[in-house]
């Protein structure tokens, strides 16, 4: 029984790694579609999101079965519930990548990012990819080595998000079409949220490894 | 044992109703702070959000204990896991009300909504309150009578959200400051997300009552 449970827990962990890999793909392709204004790629990201949704569904089903059949307690129980929560965060990251691609599609053939914001969104895209990579690494490897990286990139994303509003405020009146300002605001928010969800995953991992409730309580 | 479990499940349900009541309060006050540009009220909403966070924490702790100690199966298990998910959605609705209040605080003493958007956001505020009321009613009463209401208001919110972008597109260039366009875009997104979370709660309730996975699979 115990060994069965360990194997199933390993399987949940493998599924989370698989989800995080798909999320990383989605963010990479969404970035690419945004920066090269590639409608076909955007469509691809939008379609592929259902794969991540299905992975969450499968993982959650399996976690529910484990709870039902094995009735885990203490650390084992926390691991299963933690997996449910992490799969929800990863699924949301997939949704956000889809939202970015949808923004590309809505604005096509025009670009969703005005030229003056190109460099900011290039950096946001990079940070989005890096935080998804760190999340995948955290879920793939033992230990908490990736946690400080994730926190640092989350701060980068927060600063970039703020800088977007600074830049919008400085823009000469009428220099940006309202729809561009709206696009930029939403896109910036989506990238900023990648950070929050990655931090949320890392806090769950940290909690599972250390039993420390603090980060869970202080979550945003 | 069985009776203990039923009592605890009732207690979870009561806690969800309590959370939904706090969420409704938060949305009402956030609306009021937005429409009367009331900084004090905004501060109040921001502070009160920790109450909702703590309610989620308590509920989740209790649900985890139930899973550990009682090892529920089948419908009982689904009810406990469903409660965890519903508390997460309600907590996010609280966050969104806080975000609205934060937007009021950031822009104060200026109003966060330009005059031309006042009527749209009055309607969004109303729909936000109505969907929170329907969510509370759904969680308080047996049956699924509130589900169609929740779906209808969610559609209203989606349409209002789209109408904001239409209005932004029609605004004469330079007639709105970029920061106002950014504010309006974010605020509109927050209201639109109230709808998504309420639908998510109603789909869980529907699933628990009917065992129908469809709405769960087709979730946004």
GROMACS .gro file of C-alpha atoms in nm:
model
  440
    1UNK     CA    1   0.000   0.000   0.000
    2UNK     CA    2   0.270   0.239   0.104
    3UNK     CA    3   0.477   0.164  -0.205
    4UNK     CA    4   0.175   0.201  -0.431
    5UNK     CA    5   0.114   0.541  -0.280
    6UNK     CA    6   0.477   0.652  -0.326
    7UNK     CA    7   0.462   0.548  -0.690
    8UNK     CA    8   0.140   0.736  -0.744
    9UNK     CA    9   0.283   1.043  -0.575
   10UNK     CA   10   0.585   1.021  -0.805
   11UNK     CA   11   0.345   0.998  -1.093
   12UNK     CA   12   0.167   1.319  -0.983
   13UNK     CA   13   0.505   1.490  -0.962
   14UNK     CA   14   0.590   1.372  -1.314
   15UNK     CA   15   0.258   1.507  -1.439
   16UNK     CA   16   0.329   1.844  -1.281
   17UNK     CA   17   0.667   1.852  -1.457
   18UNK     CA   18   0.489   1.765  -1.781
   19UNK     CA   19   0.238   2.047  -1.728
   20UNK     CA   20   0.515   2.294  -1.652
   21UNK     CA   21   0.693   2.191  -1.976
   22UNK     CA   22   0.375   2.259  -2.176
   23UNK     CA   23   0.334   2.592  -1.998
   24UNK     CA   24   0.691   2.687  -2.090
   25UNK     CA   25   0.620   2.594  -2.454
   26UNK     CA   26   0.301   2.799  -2.449
   27UNK     CA   27   0.478   3.107  -2.308
   28UNK     CA   28   0.762   3.076  -2.560
   29UNK     CA   29   0.526   3.046  -2.854
   30UNK     CA   30   0.298   3.323  -2.722
   31UNK     CA   31   0.603   3.553  -2.692
   32UNK     CA   32   0.709   3.464  -3.041
   33UNK     CA   33   0.362   3.522  -3.185
   34UNK     CA   34   0.349   3.858  -3.009
   35UNK     CA   35   0.690   3.978  -3.119
   36UNK     CA   36   0.668   3.859  -3.477
   37UNK     CA   37   0.293   3.927  -3.501
   38UNK     CA   38   0.241   3.572  -3.622
   39UNK     CA   39  -0.128   3.483  -3.644
   40UNK     CA   40  -0.071   3.116  -3.723
   41UNK     CA   41   0.148   3.074  -3.417
   42UNK     CA   42  -0.108   3.257  -3.205
   43UNK     CA   43  -0.379   3.016  -3.324
   44UNK     CA   44  -0.151   2.728  -3.232
   45UNK     CA   45  -0.107   2.856  -2.875
   46UNK     CA   46  -0.483   2.908  -2.840
   47UNK     CA   47  -0.556   2.553  -2.958
   48UNK     CA   48  -0.282   2.390  -2.752
   49UNK     CA   49  -0.420   2.531  -2.428
   50UNK     CA   50  -0.678   2.253  -2.416
   51UNK     CA   51  -0.389   2.007  -2.380
   52UNK     CA   52  -0.284   2.179  -2.057
   53UNK     CA   53  -0.646   2.188  -1.940
   54UNK     CA   54  -0.675   1.814  -1.999
   55UNK     CA   55  -0.350   1.749  -1.814
   56UNK     CA   56  -0.492   1.934  -1.515
   57UNK     CA   57  -0.810   1.734  -1.538
   58UNK     CA   58  -0.622   1.401  -1.548
   59UNK     CA   59  -0.395   1.500  -1.261
   60UNK     CA   60  -0.684   1.619  -1.048
   61UNK     CA   61  -0.880   1.301  -1.115
   62UNK     CA   62  -0.585   1.090  -1.010
   63UNK     CA   63  -0.525   1.300  -0.699
   64UNK     CA   64  -0.890   1.261  -0.603
   65UNK     CA   65  -0.867   0.884  -0.649
   66UNK     CA   66  -0.556   0.871  -0.431
   67UNK     CA   67  -0.736   1.062  -0.158
   68UNK     CA   68  -1.031   0.825  -0.185
   69UNK     CA   69  -0.848   0.496  -0.208
   70UNK     CA   70  -0.538   0.555   0.001
   71UNK     CA   71  -0.660   0.809   0.255
   72UNK     CA   72  -0.318   0.966   0.303
   73UNK     CA   73  -0.241   1.167   0.616
   74UNK     CA   74   0.009   1.431   0.728
   75UNK     CA   75   0.286   1.497   0.475
   76UNK     CA   76   0.135   1.259   0.219
   77UNK     CA   77  -0.198   1.433   0.235
   78UNK     CA   78  -0.032   1.772   0.201
   79UNK     CA   79   0.156   1.647  -0.104
   80UNK     CA   80  -0.164   1.540  -0.278
   81UNK     CA   81  -0.349   1.862  -0.196
   82UNK     CA   82  -0.040   2.061  -0.291
   83UNK     CA   83  -0.043   1.889  -0.630
   84UNK     CA   84  -0.403   1.993  -0.685
   85UNK     CA   85  -0.313   2.352  -0.610
   86UNK     CA   86  -0.002   2.350  -0.825
   87UNK     CA   87  -0.192   2.205  -1.119
   88UNK     CA   88  -0.444   2.490  -1.083
   89UNK     CA   89  -0.163   2.749  -1.093
   90UNK     CA   90   0.000   2.587  -1.396
   91UNK     CA   91  -0.334   2.571  -1.573
   92UNK     CA   92  -0.379   2.945  -1.513
   93UNK     CA   93  -0.033   3.013  -1.656
   94UNK     CA   94  -0.146   2.828  -1.967
   95UNK     CA   95  -0.461   3.043  -1.979
   96UNK     CA   96  -0.249   3.358  -1.961
   97UNK     CA   97  -0.030   3.243  -2.252
   98UNK     CA   98  -0.355   3.182  -2.442
   99UNK     CA   99  -0.477   3.532  -2.352
  100UNK     CA  100  -0.156   3.680  -2.496
  101UNK     CA  101  -0.209   3.484  -2.818
  102UNK     CA  102  -0.576   3.592  -2.827
  103UNK     CA  103  -0.462   3.954  -2.803
  104UNK     CA  104  -0.236   3.895  -3.105
  105UNK     CA  105  -0.530   3.745  -3.294
  106UNK     CA  106  -0.772   4.026  -3.206
  107UNK     CA  107  -0.534   4.297  -3.322
  108UNK     CA  108  -0.401   4.116  -3.631
  109UNK     CA  109  -0.284   4.230  -3.891
  110UNK     CA  110  -0.189   4.525  -3.674
  111UNK     CA  111   0.066   4.448  -3.402
  112UNK     CA  112  -0.067   4.429  -3.046
  113UNK     CA  113   0.239   4.618  -2.917
  114UNK     CA  114   0.317   4.972  -3.027
  115UNK     CA  115   0.682   5.017  -3.125
  116UNK     CA  116   0.758   5.228  -2.817
  117UNK     CA  117   0.676   4.927  -2.595
  118UNK     CA  118   0.864   4.666  -2.797
  119UNK     CA  119   1.170   4.657  -2.572
  120UNK     CA  120   0.964   4.643  -2.250
  121UNK     CA  121   0.762   4.348  -2.379
  122UNK     CA  122   1.075   4.177  -2.508
  123UNK     CA  123   1.200   4.188  -2.148
  124UNK     CA  124   0.865   4.077  -2.009
  125UNK     CA  125   0.861   3.788  -2.254
  126UNK     CA  126   1.210   3.687  -2.147
  127UNK     CA  127   1.118   3.707  -1.779
  128UNK     CA  128   0.803   3.508  -1.846
  129UNK     CA  129   1.007   3.234  -2.012
  130UNK     CA  130   1.272   3.239  -1.741
  131UNK     CA  131   1.018   3.208  -1.461
  132UNK     CA  132   0.847   2.918  -1.642
  133UNK     CA  133   1.188   2.751  -1.687
  134UNK     CA  134   1.268   2.798  -1.318
  135UNK     CA  135   0.927   2.655  -1.227
  136UNK     CA  136   0.988   2.350  -1.440
  137UNK     CA  137   1.334   2.311  -1.288
  138UNK     CA  138   1.194   2.345  -0.936
  139UNK     CA  139   0.938   2.073  -1.005
  140UNK     CA  140   1.196   1.848  -1.177
  141UNK     CA  141   1.479   1.864  -0.925
  142UNK     CA  142   1.496   1.795  -0.555
  143UNK     CA  143   1.545   2.093  -0.326
  144UNK     CA  144   1.460   2.459  -0.332
  145UNK     CA  145   1.749   2.596  -0.540
  146UNK     CA  146   1.510   2.764  -0.786
  147UNK     CA  147   1.299   2.947  -0.528
  148UNK     CA  148   1.518   3.261  -0.504
  149UNK     CA  149   1.532   3.277  -0.885
  150UNK     CA  150   1.154   3.260  -0.907
  151UNK     CA  151   1.113   3.533  -0.646
  152UNK     CA  152   1.368   3.756  -0.821
  153UNK     CA  153   1.202   3.718  -1.161
  154UNK     CA  154   0.861   3.783  -1.005
  155UNK     CA  155   0.998   4.116  -0.877
  156UNK     CA  156   1.138   4.192  -1.222
  157UNK     CA  157   0.794   4.129  -1.370
  158UNK     CA  158   0.630   4.353  -1.108
  159UNK     CA  159   0.876   4.632  -1.190
  160UNK     CA  160   0.827   4.591  -1.563
  161UNK     CA  161   0.451   4.602  -1.508
  162UNK     CA  162   0.484   4.927  -1.312
  163UNK     CA  163   0.720   5.069  -1.575
  164UNK     CA  164   0.451   5.016  -1.837
  165UNK     CA  165   0.220   5.252  -1.649
  166UNK     CA  166   0.504   5.500  -1.605
  167UNK     CA  167   0.566   5.491  -1.978
  168UNK     CA  168   0.195   5.525  -2.056
  169UNK     CA  169   0.179   5.830  -1.830
  170UNK     CA  170   0.477   5.993  -2.007
  171UNK     CA  171   0.347   5.930  -2.359
  172UNK     CA  172   0.243   6.256  -2.526
  173UNK     CA  173  -0.136   6.281  -2.529
  174UNK     CA  174  -0.277   6.130  -2.848
  175UNK     CA  175   0.048   5.957  -2.944
  176UNK     CA  176  -0.100   5.615  -2.870
  177UNK     CA  177  -0.437   5.494  -2.988
  178UNK     CA  178  -0.667   5.400  -2.698
  179UNK     CA  179  -0.686   5.040  -2.820
  180UNK     CA  180  -0.307   5.017  -2.804
  181UNK     CA  181  -0.304   5.146  -2.450
  182UNK     CA  182  -0.570   4.891  -2.359
  183UNK     CA  183  -0.372   4.610  -2.529
  184UNK     CA  184  -0.051   4.708  -2.354
  185UNK     CA  185  -0.225   4.727  -2.017
  186UNK     CA  186  -0.380   4.382  -2.050
  187UNK     CA  187  -0.067   4.219  -2.190
  188UNK     CA  188   0.142   4.366  -1.911
  189UNK     CA  189  -0.104   4.234  -1.655
  190UNK     CA  190  -0.088   3.885  -1.810
  191UNK     CA  191   0.291   3.877  -1.785
  192UNK     CA  192   0.281   4.007  -1.431
  193UNK     CA  193   0.040   3.727  -1.338
  194UNK     CA  194   0.283   3.461  -1.469
  195UNK     CA  195   0.504   3.572  -1.181
  196UNK     CA  196   0.231   3.544  -0.919
  197UNK     CA  197   0.138   3.191  -1.026
  198UNK     CA  198   0.500   3.075  -1.040
  199UNK     CA  199   0.554   3.215  -0.689
  200UNK     CA  200   0.242   3.035  -0.578
  201UNK     CA  201   0.381   2.704  -0.711
  202UNK     CA  202   0.717   2.765  -0.546
  203UNK     CA  203   0.552   2.844  -0.213
  204UNK     CA  204   0.366   2.514  -0.226
  205UNK     CA  205   0.689   2.325  -0.297
  206UNK     CA  206   0.863   2.513  -0.018
  207UNK     CA  207   0.581   2.438   0.219
  208UNK     CA  208   0.583   2.070   0.130
  209UNK     CA  209   0.958   2.046   0.186
  210UNK     CA  210   0.983   2.255   0.500
  211UNK     CA  211   0.639   2.246   0.661
  212UNK     CA  212   0.661   2.624   0.686
  213UNK     CA  213   0.319   2.789   0.663
  214UNK     CA  214   0.449   3.146   0.647
  215UNK     CA  215   0.477   3.181   0.271
  216UNK     CA  216   0.139   3.020   0.229
  217UNK     CA  217  -0.018   3.272   0.464
  218UNK     CA  218   0.154   3.572   0.311
  219UNK     CA  219   0.054   3.479  -0.039
  220UNK     CA  220  -0.070   3.764  -0.253
  221UNK     CA  221  -1.828   0.871   1.223
  222UNK     CA  222  -2.075   0.926   0.943
  223UNK     CA  223  -2.266   1.186   1.141
  224UNK     CA  224  -1.946   1.363   1.240
  225UNK     CA  225  -1.855   1.384   0.874
  226UNK     CA  226  -2.198   1.521   0.773
  227UNK     CA  227  -2.171   1.786   1.043
  228UNK     CA  228  -1.826   1.885   0.928
  229UNK     CA  229  -1.942   1.899   0.568
  230UNK     CA  230  -2.227   2.126   0.675
  231UNK     CA  231  -1.972   2.337   0.853
  232UNK     CA  232  -1.765   2.372   0.533
  233UNK     CA  233  -2.081   2.475   0.349
  234UNK     CA  234  -2.155   2.736   0.617
  235UNK     CA  235  -1.802   2.870   0.586
  236UNK     CA  236  -1.842   2.901   0.209
  237UNK     CA  237  -2.163   3.098   0.263
  238UNK     CA  238  -1.973   3.319   0.511
  239UNK     CA  239  -1.694   3.377   0.258
  240UNK     CA  240  -1.945   3.461  -0.014
  241UNK     CA  241  -2.110   3.715   0.218
  242UNK     CA  242  -1.775   3.884   0.281
  243UNK     CA  243  -1.705   3.883  -0.092
  244UNK     CA  244  -2.039   4.051  -0.156
  245UNK     CA  245  -1.956   4.316   0.107
  246UNK     CA  246  -1.616   4.371  -0.050
  247UNK     CA  247  -1.762   4.415  -0.399
  248UNK     CA  248  -2.031   4.655  -0.271
  249UNK     CA  249  -1.780   4.869  -0.085
  250UNK     CA  250  -1.529   4.859  -0.370
  251UNK     CA  251  -1.804   4.979  -0.608
  252UNK     CA  252  -1.897   5.255  -0.368
  253UNK     CA  253  -1.536   5.366  -0.321
  254UNK     CA  254  -1.493   5.370  -0.699
  255UNK     CA  255  -1.808   5.564  -0.776
  256UNK     CA  256  -1.777   5.817  -0.495
  257UNK     CA  257  -1.394   5.825  -0.515
  258UNK     CA  258  -1.380   5.754  -0.143
  259UNK     CA  259  -1.025   5.688  -0.027
  260UNK     CA  260  -1.123   5.587   0.326
  261UNK     CA  261  -1.364   5.328   0.197
  262UNK     CA  262  -1.102   5.199  -0.046
  263UNK     CA  263  -0.855   5.155   0.242
  264UNK     CA  264  -1.124   4.965   0.430
  265UNK     CA  265  -1.176   4.720   0.141
  266UNK     CA  266  -0.800   4.669   0.109
  267UNK     CA  267  -0.763   4.593   0.479
  268UNK     CA  268  -1.069   4.370   0.499
  269UNK     CA  269  -0.937   4.138   0.229
  270UNK     CA  270  -0.717   3.963   0.484
  271UNK     CA  271  -1.036   3.849   0.659
  272UNK     CA  272  -1.140   3.662   0.343
  273UNK     CA  273  -0.787   3.522   0.306
  274UNK     CA  274  -0.802   3.391   0.661
  275UNK     CA  275  -1.144   3.238   0.603
  276UNK     CA  276  -1.001   3.050   0.308
  277UNK     CA  277  -0.710   2.935   0.517
  278UNK     CA  278  -0.935   2.807   0.794
  279UNK     CA  279  -1.168   2.632   0.553
  280UNK     CA  280  -0.880   2.469   0.367
  281UNK     CA  281  -0.722   2.351   0.691
  282UNK     CA  282  -1.047   2.196   0.801
  283UNK     CA  283  -1.103   2.031   0.464
  284UNK     CA  284  -0.753   1.885   0.478
  285UNK     CA  285  -0.819   1.748   0.825
  286UNK     CA  286  -1.143   1.592   0.708
  287UNK     CA  287  -0.962   1.422   0.424
  288UNK     CA  288  -0.698   1.297   0.663
  289UNK     CA  289  -0.916   1.181   0.948
  290UNK     CA  290  -1.230   1.065   0.773
  291UNK     CA  291  -1.097   0.949   0.436
  292UNK     CA  292  -1.419   1.025   0.252
  293UNK     CA  293  -1.493   0.856  -0.081
  294UNK     CA  294  -1.715   0.916  -0.382
  295UNK     CA  295  -1.965   1.202  -0.340
  296UNK     CA  296  -1.826   1.294   0.004
  297UNK     CA  297  -1.475   1.322  -0.131
  298UNK     CA  298  -1.595   1.532  -0.422
  299UNK     CA  299  -1.777   1.762  -0.180
  300UNK     CA  300  -1.460   1.824   0.023
  301UNK     CA  301  -1.243   1.882  -0.283
  302UNK     CA  302  -1.517   2.098  -0.434
  303UNK     CA  303  -1.512   2.311  -0.118
  304UNK     CA  304  -1.138   2.365  -0.155
  305UNK     CA  305  -1.189   2.482  -0.511
  306UNK     CA  306  -1.484   2.705  -0.428
  307UNK     CA  307  -1.292   2.870  -0.145
  308UNK     CA  308  -1.010   2.945  -0.392
  309UNK     CA  309  -1.256   3.110  -0.633
  310UNK     CA  310  -1.416   3.317  -0.356
  311UNK     CA  311  -1.075   3.423  -0.231
  312UNK     CA  312  -0.987   3.544  -0.582
  313UNK     CA  313  -1.312   3.743  -0.597
  314UNK     CA  314  -1.201   3.911  -0.275
  315UNK     CA  315  -0.862   3.988  -0.433
  316UNK     CA  316  -1.036   4.146  -0.731
  317UNK     CA  317  -1.246   4.372  -0.505
  318UNK     CA  318  -0.919   4.469  -0.335
  319UNK     CA  319  -0.760   4.543  -0.674
  320UNK     CA  320  -1.050   4.778  -0.756
  321UNK     CA  321  -1.000   4.958  -0.425
  322UNK     CA  322  -0.623   4.975  -0.488
  323UNK     CA  323  -0.693   5.139  -0.823
  324UNK     CA  324  -0.903   5.402  -0.641
  325UNK     CA  325  -0.618   5.461  -0.396
  326UNK     CA  326  -0.349   5.488  -0.665
  327UNK     CA  327  -0.544   5.747  -0.863
  328UNK     CA  328  -0.676   5.946  -0.566
  329UNK     CA  329  -0.759   6.240  -0.545
  330UNK     CA  330  -0.833   6.203  -0.913
  331UNK     CA  331  -1.112   5.962  -1.000
  332UNK     CA  332  -1.008   5.626  -1.147
  333UNK     CA  333  -1.296   5.641  -1.398
  334UNK     CA  334  -1.323   5.914  -1.658
  335UNK     CA  335  -1.672   6.065  -1.676
  336UNK     CA  336  -1.741   5.907  -2.014
  337UNK     CA  337  -1.713   5.559  -1.856
  338UNK     CA  338  -1.918   5.635  -1.544
  339UNK     CA  339  -2.237   5.470  -1.669
  340UNK     CA  340  -2.057   5.158  -1.798
  341UNK     CA  341  -1.886   5.104  -1.464
  342UNK     CA  342  -2.207   5.174  -1.276
  343UNK     CA  343  -2.354   4.881  -1.471
  344UNK     CA  344  -2.047   4.666  -1.417
  345UNK     CA  345  -2.061   4.742  -1.045
  346UNK     CA  346  -2.426   4.642  -1.037
  347UNK     CA  347  -2.360   4.320  -1.226
  348UNK     CA  348  -2.067   4.245  -0.996
  349UNK     CA  349  -2.292   4.283  -0.693
  350UNK     CA  350  -2.571   4.081  -0.849
  351UNK     CA  351  -2.344   3.792  -0.939
  352UNK     CA  352  -2.198   3.790  -0.587
  353UNK     CA  353  -2.552   3.791  -0.446
  354UNK     CA  354  -2.652   3.503  -0.672
  355UNK     CA  355  -2.337   3.313  -0.568
  356UNK     CA  356  -2.421   3.361  -0.203
  357UNK     CA  357  -2.778   3.253  -0.269
  358UNK     CA  358  -2.660   2.944  -0.460
  359UNK     CA  359  -2.435   2.844  -0.170
  360UNK     CA  360  -2.707   2.917   0.089
  361UNK     CA  361  -3.001   2.741  -0.068
  362UNK     CA  362  -3.053   2.386  -0.189
  363UNK     CA  363  -3.079   2.336  -0.563
  364UNK     CA  364  -2.950   2.505  -0.873
  365UNK     CA  365  -3.204   2.787  -0.912
  366UNK     CA  366  -2.931   3.053  -0.921
  367UNK     CA  367  -2.718   2.889  -1.190
  368UNK     CA  368  -2.897   3.045  -1.491
  369UNK     CA  369  -2.883   3.386  -1.319
  370UNK     CA  370  -2.510   3.351  -1.266
  371UNK     CA  371  -2.454   3.250  -1.629
  372UNK     CA  372  -2.666   3.539  -1.755
  373UNK     CA  373  -2.482   3.797  -1.543
  374UNK     CA  374  -2.148   3.651  -1.651
  375UNK     CA  375  -2.251   3.715  -2.012
  376UNK     CA  376  -2.356   4.069  -1.921
  377UNK     CA  377  -2.013   4.127  -1.769
  378UNK     CA  378  -1.842   3.987  -2.078
  379UNK     CA  379  -2.046   4.220  -2.298
  380UNK     CA  380  -1.977   4.520  -2.079
  381UNK     CA  381  -1.605   4.431  -2.085
  382UNK     CA  382  -1.613   4.421  -2.466
  383UNK     CA  383  -1.810   4.746  -2.480
  384UNK     CA  384  -1.531   4.916  -2.284
  385UNK     CA  385  -1.287   4.836  -2.564
  386UNK     CA  386  -1.539   4.951  -2.823
  387UNK     CA  387  -1.577   5.280  -2.638
  388UNK     CA  388  -1.201   5.319  -2.602
  389UNK     CA  389  -1.165   5.266  -2.976
  390UNK     CA  390  -1.426   5.533  -3.053
  391UNK     CA  391  -1.281   5.795  -2.818
  392UNK     CA  392  -1.124   6.083  -3.013
  393UNK     CA  393  -0.743   6.052  -3.005
  394UNK     CA  394  -0.602   6.240  -2.708
  395UNK     CA  395  -0.939   6.280  -2.535
  396UNK     CA  396  -0.841   6.033  -2.262
  397UNK     CA  397  -0.512   6.037  -2.074
  398UNK     CA  398  -0.316   5.711  -2.116
  399UNK     CA  399  -0.335   5.645  -1.742
  400UNK     CA  400  -0.712   5.667  -1.760
  401UNK     CA  401  -0.725   5.420  -2.044
  402UNK     CA  402  -0.501   5.186  -1.846
  403UNK     CA  403  -0.720   5.225  -1.535
  404UNK     CA  404  -1.036   5.158  -1.728
  405UNK     CA  405  -0.886   4.851  -1.897
  406UNK     CA  406  -0.773   4.697  -1.568
  407UNK     CA  407  -1.094   4.780  -1.382
  408UNK     CA  408  -1.301   4.633  -1.662
  409UNK     CA  409  -1.092   4.316  -1.653
  410UNK     CA  410  -1.141   4.286  -1.275
  411UNK     CA  411  -1.519   4.307  -1.309
  412UNK     CA  412  -1.518   4.061  -1.595
  413UNK     CA  413  -1.319   3.815  -1.378
  414UNK     CA  414  -1.584   3.832  -1.101
  415UNK     CA  415  -1.810   3.661  -1.354
  416UNK     CA  416  -1.560   3.386  -1.437
  417UNK     CA  417  -1.504   3.299  -1.072
  418UNK     CA  418  -1.876   3.300  -0.992
  419UNK     CA  419  -1.937   3.067  -1.288
  420UNK     CA  420  -1.657   2.846  -1.162
  421UNK     CA  421  -1.826   2.822  -0.820
  422UNK     CA  422  -2.163   2.749  -0.979
  423UNK     CA  423  -2.012   2.476  -1.198
  424UNK     CA  424  -1.869   2.308  -0.889
  425UNK     CA  425  -2.206   2.318  -0.715
  426UNK     CA  426  -2.374   2.185  -1.028
  427UNK     CA  427  -2.120   1.909  -1.056
  428UNK     CA  428  -2.164   1.812  -0.692
  429UNK     CA  429  -2.540   1.798  -0.727
  430UNK     CA  430  -2.562   1.626  -1.063
  431UNK     CA  431  -2.233   1.441  -1.103
  432UNK     CA  432  -2.208   1.599  -1.446
  433UNK     CA  433  -1.848   1.659  -1.549
  434UNK     CA  434  -1.935   1.857  -1.861
  435UNK     CA  435  -1.935   2.205  -1.712
  436UNK     CA  436  -1.615   2.124  -1.526
  437UNK     CA  437  -1.444   2.022  -1.849
  438UNK     CA  438  -1.567   2.319  -2.047
  439UNK     CA  439  -1.455   2.570  -1.785
  440UNK     CA  440  -1.282   2.877  -1.923
   0.00000   0.00000   0.00000
